[in-house]
Amino acid sequence: SSQNFSEEFAEAARQLKKEAPRIQFGKIDVTHQHDLRKEFNIREFPTVKFFVDGRREDATDCKGVRRASAFITWVKRRTGPSTLLINSTDQAEAIIHADDFAVIGFFKELHNDSVEVFCETARDVPEMPFGMTASEDVCANYGIQKNTLVVFKKGKPVHNEVLENGRQNKLDLTRLIKTFTLDLVTEYNLETSVKIFDVPVENHILLFTPTNSDTFSEIYENYKSAAVEFRGKIIFVLVNTNETRNGRVFEYFRIREVDVPAVRILNLTSDTKYKMPADEVTVENLKEFCQNYLNGKAKLHLTSEEIPEDWDKMPVKVLVGKNFNRIVF
């Protein structure tokens, strides 16, 4: 909630006042400041912007940060080094075990484009510690031979991403790393919905199915298998159709009892929906659907009510999706 957010923001301001008094925190109620709202193009609340050297025109947006600790890290990484330099395996182990997650960059040398992209990414992912090393001993200890980003979860490596100059950008790496804060498949509920929307991946695939059906475990395993391949590109969500509190999601996708199991892809930016053409939820069908979607080949899913029997009885005709084009055009 906004109240919670305000409290965390204030807590960050209190702590940073001691550590970095040059960083000032302020808050503005734009309901009374229309000029500022327009100048900074404020569309959603709360919005946090970071200004450096009084430059109004190139403020940095601070997105998806909810907790005081993450605010503090975010600000510190913008005003100082964004990653910790690792010179020994002991230092690496300390960072890897300090938190639930850690990201380590292993490099041949610390001056190339990949290092720059890695450091930029660290600025945008304040929820976890970032370290980097060019020590041959440390790289050898983890069996790393190329420039590689490794995500650790609870002390164990869960993802290796080979970094090649110019191949990855900050946004791709940010998306990839942040998806590890979600499970491979996240079951939709009130609590997880906030986490799902905080990860900056605009493509979501949803599997609608009752979790107590005979076929559930097989379908779920297929869904998880497909999820591995599209991590960082599409977020995989499970919606239990037996859970009455999920009603709004069904309404939005026009999913009825008879449809399940059903699979849809939603693009948050354009608010477009796509329906998996195949009925069977197999690994092959899921992968083909996701790949076609990413390649721009998936067909839009346009839902429509049935045409009412008396649609043209009155002077004002009743239009629905199915008769709209024919009558209007």
Coordinates of C-alpha atoms in Angstrom, one line a residue, residues 115-329:
V115 CA 31.8 -5.4 -17.1
E116 CA 30.1 -2.1 -17.8
V117 CA 26.8 -3.8 -18.5
F118 CA 27.2 -5.9 -15.4
C119 CA 27.8 -2.8 -13.2
E120 CA 24.8 -1.0 -14.7
T121 CA 22.6 -4.0 -14.0
A122 CA 23.8 -4.0 -10.4
R123 CA 22.4 -0.5 -10.0
D124 CA 18.9 -1.7 -11.1
V125 CA 18.8 -4.8 -8.9
P126 CA 19.3 -3.5 -5.3
E127 CA 17.5 -6.5 -3.8
M128 CA 20.6 -8.7 -3.9
P129 CA 24.4 -8.3 -3.5
F130 CA 26.6 -8.1 -6.6
G131 CA 30.3 -9.0 -6.7
M132 CA 32.8 -9.2 -9.5
T133 CA 36.3 -10.7 -9.9
A134 CA 39.1 -11.1 -12.3
S135 CA 41.1 -13.4 -10.0
E136 CA 42.2 -16.6 -11.8
D137 CA 42.1 -18.5 -8.5
V138 CA 38.5 -17.5 -7.8
C139 CA 37.3 -18.3 -11.3
A140 CA 39.0 -21.7 -11.2
N141 CA 37.5 -22.5 -7.8
Y142 CA 34.0 -22.2 -9.4
G143 CA 35.0 -23.8 -12.7
I144 CA 34.5 -20.7 -14.7
Q145 CA 36.4 -20.3 -17.9
K146 CA 34.6 -17.5 -19.8
N147 CA 33.2 -14.1 -18.8
T148 CA 30.2 -15.3 -16.9
L149 CA 27.4 -14.0 -14.7
V150 CA 26.3 -16.5 -12.0
V151 CA 23.1 -16.2 -10.0
F152 CA 23.3 -18.0 -6.6
K153 CA 20.3 -18.9 -4.5
K154 CA 20.8 -19.9 -0.9
G155 CA 24.5 -20.5 -1.6
K156 CA 24.0 -22.7 -4.7
P157 CA 24.5 -21.6 -8.4
V158 CA 21.1 -21.6 -10.2
H159 CA 22.0 -19.9 -13.4
N160 CA 25.1 -19.3 -15.5
E161 CA 25.0 -16.6 -18.2
V162 CA 28.0 -16.3 -20.5
L163 CA 28.7 -12.6 -21.1
E164 CA 29.8 -11.6 -24.6
N165 CA 30.6 -8.0 -25.5
G166 CA 27.6 -6.3 -27.0
R167 CA 25.3 -9.4 -26.8
Q168 CA 23.5 -8.6 -23.6
N169 CA 22.1 -5.3 -22.4
K170 CA 21.2 -4.1 -18.9
L171 CA 17.5 -4.6 -19.3
D172 CA 17.8 -8.2 -20.5
L173 CA 20.1 -9.1 -17.6
T174 CA 17.9 -7.2 -15.1
R175 CA 14.8 -9.1 -16.3
L176 CA 16.7 -12.4 -16.1
I177 CA 18.1 -11.9 -12.6
K178 CA 14.8 -10.6 -11.2
T179 CA 12.9 -13.6 -12.4
F180 CA 14.9 -15.7 -9.9
T181 CA 13.1 -13.9 -7.1
L182 CA 10.0 -15.8 -8.4
D183 CA 9.5 -19.5 -8.5
L184 CA 9.9 -21.1 -11.9
V185 CA 6.1 -21.3 -12.0
T186 CA 4.3 -18.9 -9.6
E187 CA 0.8 -19.7 -8.4
Y188 CA -1.4 -16.6 -8.6
N189 CA -2.8 -15.2 -5.4
L190 CA -3.1 -11.8 -3.7
E191 CA 0.3 -12.0 -2.2
T192 CA 2.2 -13.3 -5.2
S193 CA 0.4 -10.9 -7.7
V194 CA 2.5 -8.0 -6.3
K195 CA 5.7 -9.9 -6.8
I196 CA 4.8 -11.0 -10.3
F197 CA 4.1 -7.4 -11.4
D198 CA 7.3 -6.1 -9.8
V199 CA 9.5 -8.2 -12.1
P200 CA 10.0 -6.1 -15.3
V201 CA 9.0 -8.8 -17.7
E202 CA 6.0 -7.7 -19.8
N203 CA 5.0 -11.2 -21.1
H204 CA 3.1 -13.5 -18.8
I205 CA 1.8 -16.9 -19.7
L206 CA -1.1 -18.3 -17.5
L207 CA -2.2 -21.9 -17.1
F208 CA -5.8 -22.1 -15.9
T209 CA -6.5 -25.5 -14.4
P210 CA -8.0 -27.1 -11.2
T211 CA -5.1 -28.2 -9.1
N212 CA -7.0 -31.3 -7.8
S213 CA -7.7 -32.9 -11.2
D214 CA -6.2 -36.3 -12.1
T215 CA -4.1 -34.8 -14.9
F216 CA -2.8 -31.9 -12.9
S217 CA 0.6 -33.3 -11.9
E218 CA 1.4 -34.2 -15.5
I219 CA 0.3 -30.9 -16.9
Y220 CA 2.2 -29.0 -14.2
E221 CA 5.5 -30.9 -14.9
N222 CA 5.1 -30.1 -18.6
Y223 CA 4.5 -26.4 -17.8
K224 CA 7.6 -26.3 -15.5
S225 CA 9.7 -27.9 -18.2
A226 CA 8.7 -25.3 -20.8
A227 CA 9.3 -22.5 -18.2
V228 CA 13.0 -23.3 -17.9
E229 CA 13.6 -22.4 -21.6
F230 CA 11.9 -19.0 -21.4
R231 CA 13.2 -17.6 -18.1
G232 CA 13.7 -13.9 -18.3
K233 CA 11.4 -13.6 -21.4
I234 CA 8.1 -14.9 -20.2
I235 CA 6.8 -15.3 -16.6
F236 CA 5.0 -18.6 -16.0
V237 CA 1.9 -18.3 -13.8
L238 CA -0.5 -21.0 -12.5
V239 CA -4.1 -20.0 -11.8
N240 CA -6.1 -22.6 -9.8
T241 CA -9.6 -22.5 -11.2
N242 CA -11.0 -24.1 -8.0
E243 CA -10.1 -20.9 -6.1
T244 CA -13.1 -18.6 -6.0
R245 CA -11.0 -15.6 -5.1
N246 CA -9.4 -15.8 -8.6
G247 CA -12.7 -14.9 -10.2
R248 CA -11.5 -11.5 -11.6
V249 CA -8.7 -13.2 -13.5
F250 CA -11.1 -15.6 -15.2
E251 CA -13.5 -12.7 -16.1
Y252 CA -10.6 -10.8 -17.6
F253 CA -9.6 -13.7 -19.8
R254 CA -13.2 -14.9 -20.4
I255 CA -12.3 -18.4 -19.1
R256 CA -15.2 -20.6 -18.2
E257 CA -15.4 -24.0 -16.5
V258 CA -15.6 -25.8 -19.9
D259 CA -12.4 -24.3 -21.1
V260 CA -9.9 -25.7 -18.6
P261 CA -7.1 -26.6 -18.8
A262 CA -6.5 -23.4 -20.8
V263 CA -3.3 -21.5 -21.6
R264 CA -3.1 -17.8 -22.4
I265 CA -0.3 -15.3 -23.0
L266 CA -0.8 -11.7 -21.9
N267 CA 1.4 -8.7 -22.9
L268 CA 1.1 -6.1 -20.1
T269 CA 2.4 -3.2 -22.2
S270 CA -0.1 -3.5 -25.1
D271 CA -2.8 -5.3 -23.0
T272 CA -3.1 -8.0 -25.8
K273 CA -4.0 -11.6 -25.2
Y274 CA -3.1 -14.8 -27.1
K275 CA -4.7 -18.2 -26.8
M276 CA -2.7 -21.4 -27.2
P277 CA -4.1 -23.0 -30.4
A278 CA -3.5 -26.6 -29.2
D279 CA -5.8 -28.1 -26.6
E280 CA -3.2 -30.4 -25.0
V281 CA -0.8 -28.9 -22.5
T282 CA 2.3 -30.8 -23.7
V283 CA 5.9 -29.4 -23.5
E284 CA 6.1 -29.3 -27.3
N285 CA 2.8 -27.3 -27.6
L286 CA 3.8 -24.9 -24.9
K287 CA 7.3 -24.3 -26.4
E288 CA 5.9 -23.8 -29.9
F289 CA 3.2 -21.3 -28.5
C290 CA 5.8 -19.3 -26.6
Q291 CA 8.3 -19.3 -29.4
N292 CA 5.7 -18.2 -32.0
Y293 CA 4.6 -15.5 -29.6
L294 CA 8.2 -14.2 -29.1
N295 CA 8.7 -14.3 -32.9
G296 CA 5.5 -12.3 -33.5
K297 CA 3.7 -15.2 -35.1
A298 CA 1.0 -15.9 -32.5
K299 CA -2.6 -15.1 -33.3
L300 CA -4.4 -12.5 -31.2
H301 CA -7.2 -13.9 -29.0
L302 CA -10.3 -11.8 -29.6
T303 CA -13.1 -12.8 -27.3
S304 CA -16.7 -12.0 -28.1
E305 CA -20.1 -12.6 -26.7
E306 CA -22.6 -14.5 -28.8
I307 CA -24.7 -12.3 -31.1
P308 CA -28.1 -11.6 -29.3
E309 CA -31.1 -13.0 -31.2
D310 CA -32.9 -9.6 -31.2
W311 CA -29.8 -7.5 -32.0
D312 CA -31.4 -5.7 -35.0
K313 CA -35.1 -5.5 -33.8
M314 CA -34.7 -1.9 -32.5
P315 CA -33.5 1.3 -34.2
V316 CA -30.3 1.1 -32.2
K317 CA -28.5 -2.2 -33.2
V318 CA -26.7 -4.3 -30.6
L319 CA -23.1 -4.9 -31.6
V320 CA -20.7 -7.5 -30.2
G321 CA -17.2 -8.6 -31.4
K322 CA -18.7 -11.3 -33.7
N323 CA -20.9 -8.9 -35.8
F324 CA -19.1 -5.6 -35.3
N325 CA -16.9 -5.7 -38.5
R326 CA -19.7 -7.0 -40.7
I327 CA -22.3 -4.4 -39.6
V328 CA -20.0 -1.4 -39.1
F329 CA -17.7 -1.8 -42.1

